[in-house]
Amino acid sequence: MKENILDRILDNKRREVEAMADAMPMDCCVVPWRRMSMKKALTDSPTGIIAEFKRRSPSKGEIHPLAMAYHVVPGYERAGAAACSVLTDTVFFGGSTADLALAARSSGLPLLRKDFIVSRYQIAEACLHGANAVLLIAAALSRESIEKLTREAHRHHLEVLLELHSMAELDKFCPDVDMVGVNNRDLTTFRTDPMLSLKMAPELPDTVVKVAESGLSSMEEVRRLRDAGYRGFLIGETFMKQSDPALALENFLKG
């Protein structure tokens, strides 16, 4: 069977985490110094926009290779974002935990560590670098792993956004998660179906905040999704492909 992109990323991630854990044991990670609720920020915000910081992706290649978190993330905050997602994968997305730390030091937004979380170590690491929430990807984890990692995140006072990509993954839903997201991009092929969030909306539990992710390019789409019950809208490339991502967000919100 041909290896897909997600398999490659996860294989690399497991080796990467093992090496990091050897270099800096989990006991070195400390209590978070900025406790903020991303869930509350989304429900309270008039925009619900989770603006993303990323430099590249496997599907698009280089997007904004020289972007710096300490410049982009405060700009997002001034432009009206409710929260910020920070890509911390290095090999495939050009990010790092240093970007997360810089975002935490330079802005007051709740921060999501967006990565391929496969270990308790990464959750402690997210806490250490200033995250307020972590992403768990259903396609990369078993139901049991999702439950265990959610408990670990909550132990570190971090919220959890569980990301789904299909109806079949609803079986992996864990009621303890704080937010559930529908990623319109298939992580095995990186093809995007902007309608997936709308199709899945009626099937999502009403007990958690709903987030639509990827492929959103207009406020008209955001309004339709809000009417369908979503309160968070994760948008990255639409902003990051512009020379001034914060200005792109500001103009987006005027649409």
Short mmCIF file of N, CA and C in Angstrom, two decimals, residues 60-153:
data_model
loop_
_atom_site.label_atom_id
_atom_site.label_comp_id
_atom_site.label_asym_id
_atom_site.label_seq_id
_atom_site.Cartn_x
_atom_site.Cartn_y
_atom_site.Cartn_z
N LYS A 60 1.24 23.26 -0.40
CA LYS A 60 1.47 24.56 -1.05
C LYS A 60 2.94 24.95 -1.16
N GLY A 61 3.81 24.21 -0.47
CA GLY A 61 5.22 24.59 -0.44
C GLY A 61 5.42 25.84 0.40
N GLU A 62 6.37 26.68 -0.01
CA GLU A 62 6.65 27.91 0.74
C GLU A 62 5.48 28.88 0.62
N ILE A 63 5.03 29.39 1.76
CA ILE A 63 3.92 30.34 1.79
C ILE A 63 4.42 31.72 2.20
N HIS A 64 5.14 31.78 3.31
CA HIS A 64 5.70 33.04 3.81
C HIS A 64 6.95 32.67 4.60
N PRO A 65 8.00 32.24 3.92
CA PRO A 65 9.15 31.62 4.59
C PRO A 65 9.89 32.50 5.58
N LEU A 66 9.83 33.81 5.41
CA LEU A 66 10.58 34.70 6.29
C LEU A 66 9.72 35.32 7.40
N ALA A 67 8.47 34.87 7.50
CA ALA A 67 7.57 35.43 8.52
C ALA A 67 8.08 35.15 9.93
N MET A 68 7.89 36.13 10.82
CA MET A 68 8.30 35.99 12.22
C MET A 68 7.07 36.12 13.12
N ALA A 69 6.95 35.21 14.07
CA ALA A 69 5.78 35.17 14.95
C ALA A 69 5.62 36.46 15.76
N TYR A 70 6.74 37.03 16.21
CA TYR A 70 6.64 38.24 17.04
C TYR A 70 6.13 39.44 16.26
N HIS A 71 6.09 39.34 14.93
CA HIS A 71 5.54 40.42 14.10
C HIS A 71 4.11 40.10 13.66
N VAL A 72 3.90 38.87 13.20
CA VAL A 72 2.61 38.49 12.63
C VAL A 72 1.52 38.34 13.69
N VAL A 73 1.81 37.66 14.80
CA VAL A 73 0.75 37.34 15.77
C VAL A 73 0.18 38.58 16.47
N PRO A 74 1.01 39.53 16.92
CA PRO A 74 0.43 40.76 17.48
C PRO A 74 -0.41 41.52 16.44
N GLY A 75 0.00 41.44 15.17
CA GLY A 75 -0.78 42.06 14.10
C GLY A 75 -2.15 41.43 13.98
N TYR A 76 -2.19 40.11 14.08
CA TYR A 76 -3.48 39.41 14.07
C TYR A 76 -4.37 39.89 15.21
N GLU A 77 -3.76 40.05 16.37
CA GLU A 77 -4.53 40.49 17.54
C GLU A 77 -5.12 41.87 17.31
N ARG A 78 -4.34 42.78 16.79
CA ARG A 78 -4.83 44.14 16.53
C ARG A 78 -5.91 44.15 15.46
N ALA A 79 -5.83 43.21 14.50
CA ALA A 79 -6.78 43.18 13.38
C ALA A 79 -8.12 42.55 13.76
N GLY A 80 -8.19 41.88 14.92
CA GLY A 80 -9.47 41.35 15.37
C GLY A 80 -9.58 39.85 15.50
N ALA A 81 -8.46 39.12 15.45
CA ALA A 81 -8.50 37.67 15.64
C ALA A 81 -8.94 37.34 17.07
N ALA A 82 -9.63 36.21 17.22
CA ALA A 82 -10.03 35.75 18.55
C ALA A 82 -8.96 34.90 19.19
N ALA A 83 -8.17 34.22 18.36
CA ALA A 83 -7.12 33.31 18.83
C ALA A 83 -6.13 33.12 17.69
N CYS A 84 -5.04 32.42 17.99
CA CYS A 84 -4.03 32.17 16.96
C CYS A 84 -3.58 30.72 17.03
N SER A 85 -3.45 30.11 15.88
CA SER A 85 -2.90 28.77 15.75
C SER A 85 -1.46 28.90 15.26
N VAL A 86 -0.54 28.24 15.96
CA VAL A 86 0.87 28.33 15.61
C VAL A 86 1.38 26.94 15.20
N LEU A 87 1.80 26.81 13.95
CA LEU A 87 2.38 25.55 13.47
C LEU A 87 3.76 25.38 14.07
N THR A 88 3.99 24.26 14.76
CA THR A 88 5.30 24.05 15.38
C THR A 88 6.07 22.90 14.75
N ASP A 89 5.51 22.26 13.72
CA ASP A 89 6.26 21.21 13.01
C ASP A 89 7.32 21.87 12.13
N THR A 90 8.54 21.38 12.21
CA THR A 90 9.66 21.98 11.47
C THR A 90 9.82 21.42 10.08
N VAL A 91 9.86 20.11 9.95
CA VAL A 91 10.22 19.46 8.68
C VAL A 91 9.22 19.76 7.58
N PHE A 92 7.93 19.69 7.88
CA PHE A 92 6.91 19.82 6.84
C PHE A 92 6.26 21.20 6.79
N PHE A 93 6.33 21.97 7.91
CA PHE A 93 5.64 23.25 7.94
C PHE A 93 6.55 24.44 8.26
N GLY A 94 7.80 24.19 8.53
CA GLY A 94 8.74 25.29 8.75
C GLY A 94 8.58 26.03 10.04
N GLY A 95 7.92 25.42 11.03
CA GLY A 95 7.71 26.07 12.31
C GLY A 95 8.56 25.47 13.40
N SER A 96 8.33 25.93 14.64
CA SER A 96 9.07 25.41 15.79
C SER A 96 8.38 25.86 17.07
N THR A 97 8.75 25.25 18.18
CA THR A 97 8.21 25.69 19.47
C THR A 97 8.72 27.09 19.82
N ALA A 98 9.82 27.51 19.20
CA ALA A 98 10.29 28.89 19.41
C ALA A 98 9.27 29.89 18.88
N ASP A 99 8.61 29.55 17.77
CA ASP A 99 7.55 30.43 17.24
C ASP A 99 6.41 30.55 18.25
N LEU A 100 6.05 29.44 18.88
CA LEU A 100 5.00 29.45 19.89
C LEU A 100 5.38 30.33 21.07
N ALA A 101 6.62 30.19 21.53
CA ALA A 101 7.08 31.00 22.65
C ALA A 101 7.10 32.49 22.30
N LEU A 102 7.53 32.82 21.10
CA LEU A 102 7.55 34.22 20.66
C LEU A 102 6.14 34.78 20.55
N ALA A 103 5.21 33.97 20.06
CA ALA A 103 3.81 34.40 19.97
C ALA A 103 3.24 34.67 21.35
N ALA A 104 3.59 33.82 22.32
CA ALA A 104 3.09 33.98 23.69
C ALA A 104 3.65 35.25 24.34
N ARG A 105 4.89 35.56 24.03
CA ARG A 105 5.54 36.73 24.64
C ARG A 105 5.10 38.04 24.00
N SER A 106 4.61 37.99 22.78
CA SER A 106 4.35 39.23 22.05
C SER A 106 2.86 39.54 21.86
N SER A 107 1.98 38.65 22.29
CA SER A 107 0.55 38.91 22.11
C SER A 107 -0.25 38.42 23.30
N GLY A 108 -1.50 38.87 23.35
CA GLY A 108 -2.40 38.43 24.41
C GLY A 108 -3.45 37.46 23.92
N LEU A 109 -3.27 36.90 22.72
CA LEU A 109 -4.23 35.96 22.17
C LEU A 109 -4.07 34.56 22.79
N PRO A 110 -5.17 33.82 22.96
CA PRO A 110 -5.04 32.40 23.29
C PRO A 110 -4.36 31.69 22.12
N LEU A 111 -3.45 30.77 22.43
CA LEU A 111 -2.64 30.14 21.39
C LEU A 111 -2.89 28.63 21.34
N LEU A 112 -3.07 28.15 20.12
CA LEU A 112 -3.20 26.73 19.86
C LEU A 112 -1.89 26.20 19.32
N ARG A 113 -1.34 25.18 19.98
CA ARG A 113 -0.18 24.51 19.39
C ARG A 113 -0.71 23.55 18.34
N LYS A 114 -0.45 23.86 17.07
CA LYS A 114 -0.90 23.00 15.98
C LYS A 114 0.28 22.16 15.51
N ASP A 115 0.16 20.87 15.75
CA ASP A 115 1.23 19.94 15.41
C ASP A 115 0.60 18.55 15.35
N PHE A 116 1.42 17.58 15.10
CA PHE A 116 0.95 16.20 15.06
C PHE A 116 1.31 15.56 16.40
N ILE A 117 0.40 15.73 17.35
CA ILE A 117 0.65 15.30 18.72
C ILE A 117 0.48 13.79 18.82
N VAL A 118 1.55 13.13 19.24
CA VAL A 118 1.52 11.67 19.37
C VAL A 118 2.00 11.22 20.75
N SER A 119 2.37 12.17 21.61
CA SER A 119 3.00 11.83 22.87
C SER A 119 2.66 12.82 23.97
N ARG A 120 2.64 12.33 25.22
CA ARG A 120 2.48 13.19 26.39
C ARG A 120 3.57 14.25 26.43
N TYR A 121 4.73 13.91 25.94
CA TYR A 121 5.86 14.84 25.96
C TYR A 121 5.51 16.14 25.22
N GLN A 122 4.86 16.02 24.07
CA GLN A 122 4.53 17.21 23.29
C GLN A 122 3.55 18.12 24.00
N ILE A 123 2.70 17.54 24.84
CA ILE A 123 1.75 18.36 25.60
C ILE A 123 2.48 19.14 26.68
N ALA A 124 3.39 18.48 27.38
CA ALA A 124 4.21 19.19 28.38
C ALA A 124 5.04 20.28 27.71
N GLU A 125 5.55 19.99 26.52
CA GLU A 125 6.34 20.94 25.75
C GLU A 125 5.49 22.14 25.35
N ALA A 126 4.25 21.89 24.94
CA ALA A 126 3.33 22.98 24.58
C ALA A 126 3.10 23.89 25.76
N CYS A 127 2.91 23.28 26.92
CA CYS A 127 2.72 24.04 28.16
C CYS A 127 3.92 24.92 28.44
N LEU A 128 5.10 24.35 28.30
CA LEU A 128 6.34 25.07 28.57
C LEU A 128 6.50 26.30 27.68
N HIS A 129 6.06 26.21 26.43
CA HIS A 129 6.29 27.29 25.47
C HIS A 129 5.11 28.26 25.33
N GLY A 130 4.09 28.14 26.21
CA GLY A 130 3.06 29.17 26.26
C GLY A 130 1.76 28.88 25.55
N ALA A 131 1.52 27.64 25.15
CA ALA A 131 0.25 27.30 24.51
C ALA A 131 -0.89 27.34 25.51
N ASN A 132 -2.09 27.54 25.02
CA ASN A 132 -3.30 27.47 25.83
C ASN A 132 -4.19 26.30 25.42
N ALA A 133 -3.89 25.73 24.25
CA ALA A 133 -4.65 24.59 23.75
C ALA A 133 -3.74 23.78 22.83
N VAL A 134 -4.09 22.51 22.65
CA VAL A 134 -3.36 21.65 21.73
C VAL A 134 -4.33 21.02 20.76
N LEU A 135 -3.82 20.70 19.58
CA LEU A 135 -4.61 20.03 18.55
C LEU A 135 -4.36 18.52 18.63
N LEU A 136 -5.43 17.74 18.66
CA LEU A 136 -5.34 16.30 18.53
C LEU A 136 -6.04 15.91 17.24
N ILE A 137 -5.36 15.15 16.39
CA ILE A 137 -5.88 14.81 15.07
C ILE A 137 -6.41 13.38 15.09
N ALA A 138 -7.71 13.23 14.89
CA ALA A 138 -8.33 11.91 14.97
C ALA A 138 -7.72 10.92 13.99
N ALA A 139 -7.34 11.39 12.81
CA ALA A 139 -6.77 10.50 11.79
C ALA A 139 -5.42 9.93 12.22
N ALA A 140 -4.77 10.57 13.19
CA ALA A 140 -3.43 10.15 13.62
C ALA A 140 -3.44 9.36 14.92
N LEU A 141 -4.61 9.26 15.58
CA LEU A 141 -4.67 8.69 16.92
C LEU A 141 -5.84 7.72 17.08
N SER A 142 -5.69 6.77 17.98
CA SER A 142 -6.79 5.89 18.34
C SER A 142 -7.70 6.62 19.33
N ARG A 143 -8.90 6.10 19.53
CA ARG A 143 -9.83 6.68 20.51
C ARG A 143 -9.19 6.65 21.90
N GLU A 144 -8.53 5.55 22.23
CA GLU A 144 -7.88 5.44 23.54
C GLU A 144 -6.79 6.50 23.70
N SER A 145 -5.99 6.72 22.66
CA SER A 145 -4.93 7.73 22.73
C SER A 145 -5.51 9.13 22.89
N ILE A 146 -6.61 9.41 22.20
CA ILE A 146 -7.26 10.72 22.31
C ILE A 146 -7.71 10.96 23.75
N GLU A 147 -8.29 9.95 24.37
CA GLU A 147 -8.75 10.08 25.75
C GLU A 147 -7.58 10.33 26.70
N LYS A 148 -6.50 9.57 26.52
CA LYS A 148 -5.34 9.72 27.39
C LYS A 148 -4.67 11.07 27.21
N LEU A 149 -4.52 11.51 25.96
CA LEU A 149 -3.86 12.79 25.71
C LEU A 149 -4.73 13.96 26.16
N THR A 150 -6.04 13.80 26.07
CA THR A 150 -6.95 14.85 26.56
C THR A 150 -6.80 14.99 28.08
N ARG A 151 -6.75 13.88 28.78
CA ARG A 151 -6.55 13.95 30.24
C ARG A 151 -5.22 14.60 30.58
N GLU A 152 -4.19 14.27 29.79
CA GLU A 152 -2.87 14.85 30.05
C GLU A 152 -2.89 16.36 29.79
N ALA A 153 -3.55 16.78 28.71
CA ALA A 153 -3.65 18.22 28.41
C ALA A 153 -4.36 18.95 29.54
#
